[in-house]
Amino acid sequence: MYKLDFTKPVNVHFMGIGGISMSGLAEILHDRGFKVTGSDRSKSSITEALSEKGISIKYGQVKENITDDIDLLVYTAAISADNEELLEAKRRGIECISRADMLGQIMKNYKVPIAVSGTHGKTTTTSMIATILMEAESDPTVTVGGMLECIGGNLKIGQSDLFLTEACEYTNSFLSFFPKIEVILNIEEDHLDFFKDINDIRNSFRRFSEIPGEDGLLIISADIDNYEEIVKDAKCKVITFGNSEKADYQASKLEFDEKGMARFNVSRNGNIGERIELSVPGNHNVTNALASIAVADYIGIDAKTVKDALFKFHGANRRFQIKGEVNGITVIDDYAHHPTEIKATLNAARNFKNKKLTVVFQPHTYSRTKALFDDFTDALLLADRIILTEIYAAREKNTIGISSRDLEKALKEKGADVIFLENFDDIEKFILANCRSGELLITMGAGNVDIIGDSLLKK
């Protein structure tokens, strides 16, 4: 495996440099004095911003883009094995590594690399920790999967020894990382187009827990079923958080205001501490906050700074994001695309007193919809009215033969007020005709469903 050394900059070429994660890695290396080049299929706001920073980008991935002065090539999972650039780089003997491997190598150049993992809540918790680090003026380097106000986007390049990132389990990419501090928020069935079953997923997280050495830290939810089995081979210190009575970090004297914002005292091993006020709704954000507080305690950030930061944190982009009102209807957008995430979001919305709740749900991938079909129908029943779009394919083709019409039929059989509308324009018309002032509207999913809310707010 190629070993990246910040003190010895080389020439690095990024294939698919316009991706949200790849662009961030390219910027980090560019800032450290590496010569960075890249290629992508077409121009975008991201590639143009990189070009303005002095990074040379070619459009179209052809073998002529590969030159002898390139020392290292980085590719994404979307790059096919027969790609011209990739084949030419290998022919020339240039080392080629994946995006995940590059991220792992970057982490090794920081004294305190932090990785946040879990089936749900990675972006929000990473953003909470980033907000705390920024409030503490620790000057971290941060890469996060959403747009975060306090860092002005999805990337912040700092000059300290702190590095913070999300760690996704899909394709086992997080096993290429080298964190000293790990967070495991939860472990549930997902990405079943890659994993065999929940036991396969748990095994990956168990392997992930073994990465920090004896001088490292693992912060894991005690609410995970038999979490002890996950950490049994971890050599680092283990701290737990959650709703379980055996958790080291718990929320005491928990209450919610009329908008679902939590207030609680931090309990550390039974010792009741400072009172925390959150500006993001739902019980799931209480546990996210507990994990963030545990990280901050370990680093040595004082309680007042943490308290102030969490109060200032209003969420990442597309995480229960209140976008505005149209005809008195409050429009909220959320990235939830797993049944557990849907339940958490809709339960948070239920804390808005006496508000009728309509959800526009766009299922994400055919494999996930098929594998978790019954769980999706149960979760969506928490809404008063359900509008379904067609499934967002993402990386897949519909070889399963499943449609949102199947969800519509199952939900109707359970007595739900549900309608399937394939066209976004028809969904907007339906909302304007049927939703009333004072109601809540949530657009939900990991695809492009958020544009419905944006369009409505322009009317």
XYZ file of C-alpha atoms in Angstrom:
459
model
C 0.000 0.000 0.000
C 1.260 3.461 -0.956
C 2.258 5.546 2.080
C 1.450 9.240 1.831
C 3.831 11.652 3.573
C 2.852 15.306 3.956
C 6.556 16.211 4.278
C 7.305 14.715 0.856
C 4.759 16.122 -1.656
C 4.333 14.241 -4.933
C 2.197 14.587 -8.060
C -1.291 13.142 -7.551
C -4.003 12.692 -10.195
C -7.651 12.325 -9.106
C -10.092 10.525 -11.406
C -13.602 11.865 -10.755
C -12.197 14.925 -9.015
C -15.582 16.659 -9.183
C -17.083 14.321 -6.590
C -17.888 15.852 -3.212
C -15.425 13.626 -1.351
C -12.690 13.473 -3.996
C -12.637 17.247 -4.377
C -12.094 17.617 -0.631
C -9.147 15.202 -0.624
C -7.662 17.001 -3.627
C -7.929 20.343 -1.829
C -6.224 18.992 1.284
C -3.239 17.754 -0.736
C -3.103 20.943 -2.807
C -2.965 22.960 0.417
C -0.079 20.767 1.636
C 2.031 21.552 -1.418
C 1.269 18.515 -3.564
C 0.916 18.995 -7.316
C -2.703 17.960 -7.925
C -4.361 17.282 -11.265
C -7.673 15.671 -12.051
C -10.229 14.569 -14.579
C -13.996 14.355 -14.744
C -16.739 13.777 -17.262
C -17.987 17.353 -17.306
C -17.599 20.767 -15.717
C -19.391 21.598 -12.492
C -19.312 24.288 -9.837
C -16.966 22.024 -7.868
C -14.457 21.522 -10.703
C -14.507 25.219 -11.554
C -13.786 26.102 -7.917
C -10.846 23.678 -7.937
C -9.537 25.211 -11.168
C -9.643 28.656 -9.566
C -7.364 27.299 -6.820
C -4.801 26.299 -9.437
C -5.670 22.623 -9.906
C -5.483 21.508 -13.551
C -8.545 19.489 -14.623
C -9.173 17.621 -17.878
C -12.718 16.873 -19.064
C -13.236 13.431 -20.523
C -11.238 10.500 -19.167
C -8.835 9.473 -21.913
C -5.383 7.910 -21.780
C -3.729 11.132 -22.968
C -4.492 12.636 -19.537
C -1.938 10.280 -17.971
C 1.636 11.595 -18.086
C 4.915 10.250 -16.755
C 5.207 12.955 -14.085
C 2.191 11.514 -12.191
C 3.378 9.626 -9.093
C 0.009 8.467 -7.778
C -3.490 8.046 -9.207
C -6.632 8.073 -7.053
C -9.896 6.624 -8.366
C -13.461 6.307 -7.086
C -15.642 3.211 -6.929
C -17.557 4.593 -9.926
C -14.506 4.158 -12.191
C -14.796 0.969 -14.255
C -11.890 -1.470 -14.586
C -11.655 -0.788 -18.335
C -11.408 3.002 -17.974
C -8.786 4.426 -20.368
C -7.025 6.553 -17.763
C -6.854 3.757 -15.219
C -5.511 1.253 -17.755
C -2.909 3.730 -19.009
C -1.743 4.520 -15.478
C -1.291 0.829 -14.747
C 0.535 0.331 -18.051
C 2.989 3.068 -17.051
C 3.497 1.499 -13.632
C 1.881 4.372 -11.743
C 0.573 3.418 -8.295
C -3.258 3.449 -8.233
C -5.285 3.589 -5.019
C -8.964 4.022 -4.160
C -10.561 7.095 -2.631
C -10.979 5.233 0.667
C -7.293 4.278 0.732
C -6.307 7.898 0.045
C -8.502 9.139 2.879
C -6.918 6.574 5.168
C -3.423 7.682 4.161
C -4.306 11.330 4.791
C -5.552 10.411 8.268
C -2.176 8.853 9.101
C -0.563 12.286 8.719
C -2.534 13.724 11.670
C -1.899 13.007 15.352
C -5.612 12.979 16.261
C -7.724 11.562 13.415
C -11.407 11.137 14.352
C -13.855 8.963 12.372
C -17.623 8.870 12.903
C -19.369 5.690 11.763
C -22.785 4.059 12.001
C -25.768 3.181 9.850
C -27.413 6.522 10.657
C -26.434 9.929 11.974
C -22.872 10.160 10.660
C -23.236 13.536 8.977
C -25.117 15.132 11.866
C -22.740 13.844 14.543
C -19.655 14.745 12.515
C -21.150 18.213 12.096
C -21.842 18.498 15.839
C -18.247 17.577 16.656
C -16.983 20.010 13.997
C -19.061 22.797 15.544
C -17.594 22.032 18.978
C -14.028 22.011 17.593
C -14.652 25.312 15.819
C -16.115 26.867 18.975
C -12.989 25.725 20.832
C -10.838 27.377 18.136
C -8.968 24.085 17.607
C -8.500 24.708 13.847
C -9.356 21.147 12.711
C -9.403 19.750 9.206
C -12.958 18.544 8.577
C -14.559 16.620 5.746
C -18.282 15.960 6.102
C -21.038 14.539 3.890
C -23.270 17.615 4.052
C -23.034 21.370 3.863
C -22.224 22.817 7.281
C -22.593 26.512 8.054
C -19.769 26.809 10.602
C -17.160 25.622 8.075
C -18.790 27.219 5.041
C -19.381 23.980 3.140
C -18.385 20.334 3.357
C -14.659 20.892 3.882
C -12.435 22.907 6.193
C -8.671 22.749 5.944
C -7.072 23.474 9.292
C -3.476 23.619 10.482
C -3.799 21.660 13.740
C -3.251 17.938 14.359
C -7.013 17.306 14.468
C -8.669 15.582 11.506
C -12.402 14.760 11.494
C -14.308 12.712 8.927
C -17.268 10.424 8.397
C -16.566 6.711 8.014
C -19.029 4.790 5.845
C -19.232 1.015 6.062
C -20.449 0.544 2.458
C -18.020 -1.708 0.516
C -16.010 -1.826 3.772
C -14.372 1.477 2.848
C -13.944 2.459 6.519
C -11.585 -0.477 7.003
C -9.040 1.531 4.971
C -9.069 4.320 7.573
C -6.692 4.889 10.498
C -8.564 6.788 13.229
C -7.265 7.239 16.774
C -10.765 8.143 17.947
C -13.735 6.184 16.586
C -17.453 6.712 17.071
C -19.957 3.931 16.301
C -23.469 5.385 16.499
C -25.571 2.353 15.566
C -25.464 -0.855 13.538
C -28.461 -1.934 11.461
C -29.289 -3.652 8.193
C -28.457 -1.503 5.176
C -26.447 -1.687 1.939
C -27.663 -5.234 1.424
C -26.527 -5.024 -2.188
C -23.046 -5.444 -0.706
C -23.444 -7.076 2.711
C -24.952 -10.556 3.092
C -26.928 -9.827 6.261
C -26.781 -8.093 9.643
C -24.096 -10.492 10.874
C -21.889 -9.565 7.934
C -22.405 -5.880 8.789
C -21.635 -6.452 12.463
C -18.446 -8.265 11.507
C -17.287 -5.219 9.535
C -17.912 -2.932 12.489
C -16.082 -5.388 14.756
C -13.069 -5.183 12.445
C -13.380 -1.399 12.411
C -13.315 -1.322 16.235
C -9.922 -3.045 16.197
C -8.173 -0.272 14.230
C -7.282 2.182 17.054
C -4.285 1.008 19.043
C -3.833 0.956 22.786
C -3.506 4.758 22.791
C -6.832 5.161 20.944
C -10.482 5.513 21.927
C -13.714 3.883 20.777
C -17.005 5.607 21.625
C -19.891 3.229 20.940
C -23.623 3.217 21.581
C -24.636 0.913 24.416
C -28.028 0.668 22.671
C -26.518 -1.537 19.954
C -27.662 -5.110 20.446
C -24.854 -6.997 22.222
C -22.394 -4.185 21.607
C -19.890 -6.045 23.789
C -19.421 -8.549 20.966
C -18.471 -5.699 18.615
C -15.700 -4.400 20.896
C -14.414 -7.701 22.298
C -11.122 -7.535 20.360
C -10.607 -3.768 20.623
C -7.333 -2.893 22.337
C -8.210 0.766 22.846
C -10.214 2.397 25.634
C -13.987 1.942 25.170
C -16.604 4.510 26.266
C -20.354 3.999 25.822
C -23.284 6.380 25.390
C -27.023 6.109 24.808
C -30.386 5.403 26.391
C -29.245 2.167 28.043
C -28.831 2.289 31.811
C -25.375 0.757 31.441
C -24.103 3.582 29.189
C -21.274 5.774 30.498
C -22.871 8.889 28.943
C -26.632 9.339 29.367
C -29.189 12.126 29.163
C -30.754 12.974 32.528
C -33.881 15.071 33.122
C -34.703 14.972 29.407
C -37.500 17.171 28.073
C -38.586 18.620 24.724
C -40.015 22.027 23.853
C -42.933 22.665 21.476
C -40.642 22.291 18.424
C -39.069 19.041 19.570
C -35.790 20.609 20.747
C -34.281 18.670 23.636
C -33.049 19.885 27.005
C -31.086 17.504 29.222
C -28.315 17.177 31.776
C -25.241 15.168 30.830
C -24.774 12.175 33.110
C -21.219 10.782 33.126
C -21.055 7.453 34.941
C -23.978 8.549 37.103
C -22.585 12.015 37.873
C -25.076 14.673 36.733
C -23.367 17.519 34.920
C -24.162 20.566 32.806
C -27.541 21.154 31.154
C -27.498 21.030 27.362
C -29.950 22.823 25.078
C -30.140 21.579 21.498
C -31.342 23.525 18.473
C -32.055 20.394 16.437
C -35.124 18.241 17.146
C -35.659 14.646 18.149
C -34.393 12.057 20.593
C -31.927 10.740 18.001
C -30.085 14.051 18.223
C -29.793 13.619 21.978
C -27.740 10.466 21.460
C -25.761 12.152 18.669
C -24.974 14.949 21.114
C -23.891 12.494 23.826
C -21.409 10.907 21.421
C -20.115 14.363 20.486
C -19.735 15.345 24.141
C -17.749 12.165 24.818
C -15.335 13.074 21.999
C -14.983 16.625 23.334
C -14.334 15.402 26.883
C -11.594 13.069 25.696
C -9.879 15.836 23.699
C -10.135 18.160 26.699
C -12.642 20.782 25.570
C -14.344 22.525 28.492
C -18.039 22.017 29.250
C -19.085 25.632 28.574
C -17.577 25.580 25.087
C -19.376 22.323 24.325
C -22.667 23.650 25.700
C -22.393 26.861 23.637
C -21.470 24.975 20.471
C -24.354 22.512 20.703
C -26.833 25.342 21.237
C -25.460 27.109 18.135
C -25.651 23.949 16.020
C -28.745 24.126 13.793
C -28.056 21.013 11.745
C -26.362 20.141 8.495
C -27.909 20.679 5.096
C -30.784 18.227 4.407
C -30.990 17.052 8.034
C -34.414 18.206 9.295
C -33.737 21.456 7.487
C -36.572 23.945 7.876
C -36.506 25.697 4.520
C -39.411 28.136 4.810
C -43.160 28.482 4.323
C -45.505 28.439 1.356
C -49.169 29.340 1.930
C -48.557 28.905 5.668
C -47.211 25.348 5.156
C -43.852 24.759 6.860
C -41.489 23.062 4.404
C -38.828 20.766 5.895
C -36.277 18.654 4.035
C -34.550 15.550 5.365
C -32.056 13.045 3.960
C -33.671 10.042 5.706
C -33.650 6.981 3.436
C -33.670 4.090 5.928
C -36.718 3.057 8.020
C -34.983 3.889 11.315
C -34.063 7.339 10.019
C -37.618 7.895 8.776
C -39.052 6.992 12.194
C -36.601 9.329 13.941
C -37.457 12.222 11.628
C -41.232 11.728 11.775
C -41.170 11.292 15.556
C -39.225 14.549 15.804
C -41.853 16.235 13.624
C -44.562 14.916 15.932
C -43.198 17.204 18.649
C -44.537 20.164 16.672
C -47.796 20.547 18.564
C -51.018 19.738 16.679
C -49.500 19.970 13.216
C -50.826 17.725 10.460
C -47.866 16.021 8.795
C -47.484 15.261 5.095
C -44.372 13.457 3.869
C -43.147 13.240 0.287
C -40.961 10.141 0.290
C -38.571 9.159 -2.472
C -37.230 5.629 -1.859
C -33.502 5.261 -2.525
C -32.305 2.229 -4.531
C -34.318 -0.814 -5.529
C -32.295 -3.207 -3.371
C -32.883 -1.213 -0.162
C -36.607 -0.825 -0.919
C -36.962 -4.564 -1.492
C -34.856 -5.679 1.488
C -36.535 -3.354 4.017
C -39.993 -3.166 2.423
C -42.091 -3.966 5.530
C -39.978 -1.666 7.702
C -40.531 1.192 5.245
C -44.315 0.795 5.367
C -44.327 0.679 9.170
C -42.159 3.798 9.428
C -44.191 5.830 6.929
C -47.405 5.156 8.871
C -46.229 7.818 11.356
C -47.226 10.479 8.803
C -50.808 11.701 8.388
C -50.493 11.788 4.604
C -47.915 10.085 2.367
C -46.954 11.065 -1.163
C -44.648 8.594 -2.907
C -42.337 9.340 -5.814
C -40.767 6.632 -7.938
C -37.664 4.938 -6.548
C -34.412 6.854 -7.037
C -32.134 4.383 -8.804
C -28.741 5.875 -7.840
C -26.142 3.247 -8.778
C -28.658 0.485 -9.629
C -30.818 -0.874 -12.417
C -34.254 -2.272 -11.620
C -33.499 -5.958 -12.010
C -35.757 -6.696 -9.011
C -38.994 -5.482 -10.580
C -40.057 -3.316 -7.635
C -41.819 0.060 -7.732
C -43.159 2.668 -5.336
C -46.584 1.477 -6.471
C -45.878 -1.643 -4.386
C -45.332 0.566 -1.330
C -48.519 2.470 -2.142
C -50.539 -0.759 -2.269
C -49.090 -2.061 1.015
C -49.699 1.242 2.793
C -53.292 1.434 1.555
C -53.877 -2.064 2.912
C -52.781 -0.727 6.306
C -55.235 2.164 6.092
C -52.761 4.911 5.189
C -53.701 8.106 3.349
C -51.228 7.564 0.506
C -50.858 8.462 -3.150
C -48.197 7.659 -5.736
C -47.328 10.494 -8.136
C -44.467 9.924 -10.551
C -44.118 13.506 -11.765
C -42.694 16.189 -9.447
C -44.903 18.858 -11.023
C -47.980 16.787 -10.162
C -46.717 16.423 -6.587
C -46.382 20.199 -6.251
C -49.907 20.712 -7.589
C -51.266 18.078 -5.192
C -49.557 19.744 -2.215
C -50.858 23.213 -3.070
C -54.373 21.824 -3.538
C -54.519 19.595 -0.441
C -52.183 20.928 2.262
C -53.450 23.735 4.484
C -51.875 26.594 6.408
C -50.358 25.413 9.693
C -49.402 21.961 8.375
C -45.915 20.443 8.084
C -44.534 19.167 4.787
C -41.396 17.015 4.796
C -39.603 16.083 1.587
C -37.587 12.978 2.415
C -34.993 10.803 0.721
C -31.370 10.640 -0.418
C -32.124 11.421 -4.062
C -33.337 14.689 -5.615
C -36.685 14.986 -3.801
C -35.479 18.178 -2.106
C -36.056 20.153 -5.309
C -39.807 19.866 -4.723
C -39.574 22.020 -1.610
C -37.251 24.481 -3.336
C -39.699 24.821 -6.214
C -42.686 25.303 -3.892
C -40.937 28.068 -1.986
C -40.429 29.998 -5.217
C -44.170 30.085 -5.955
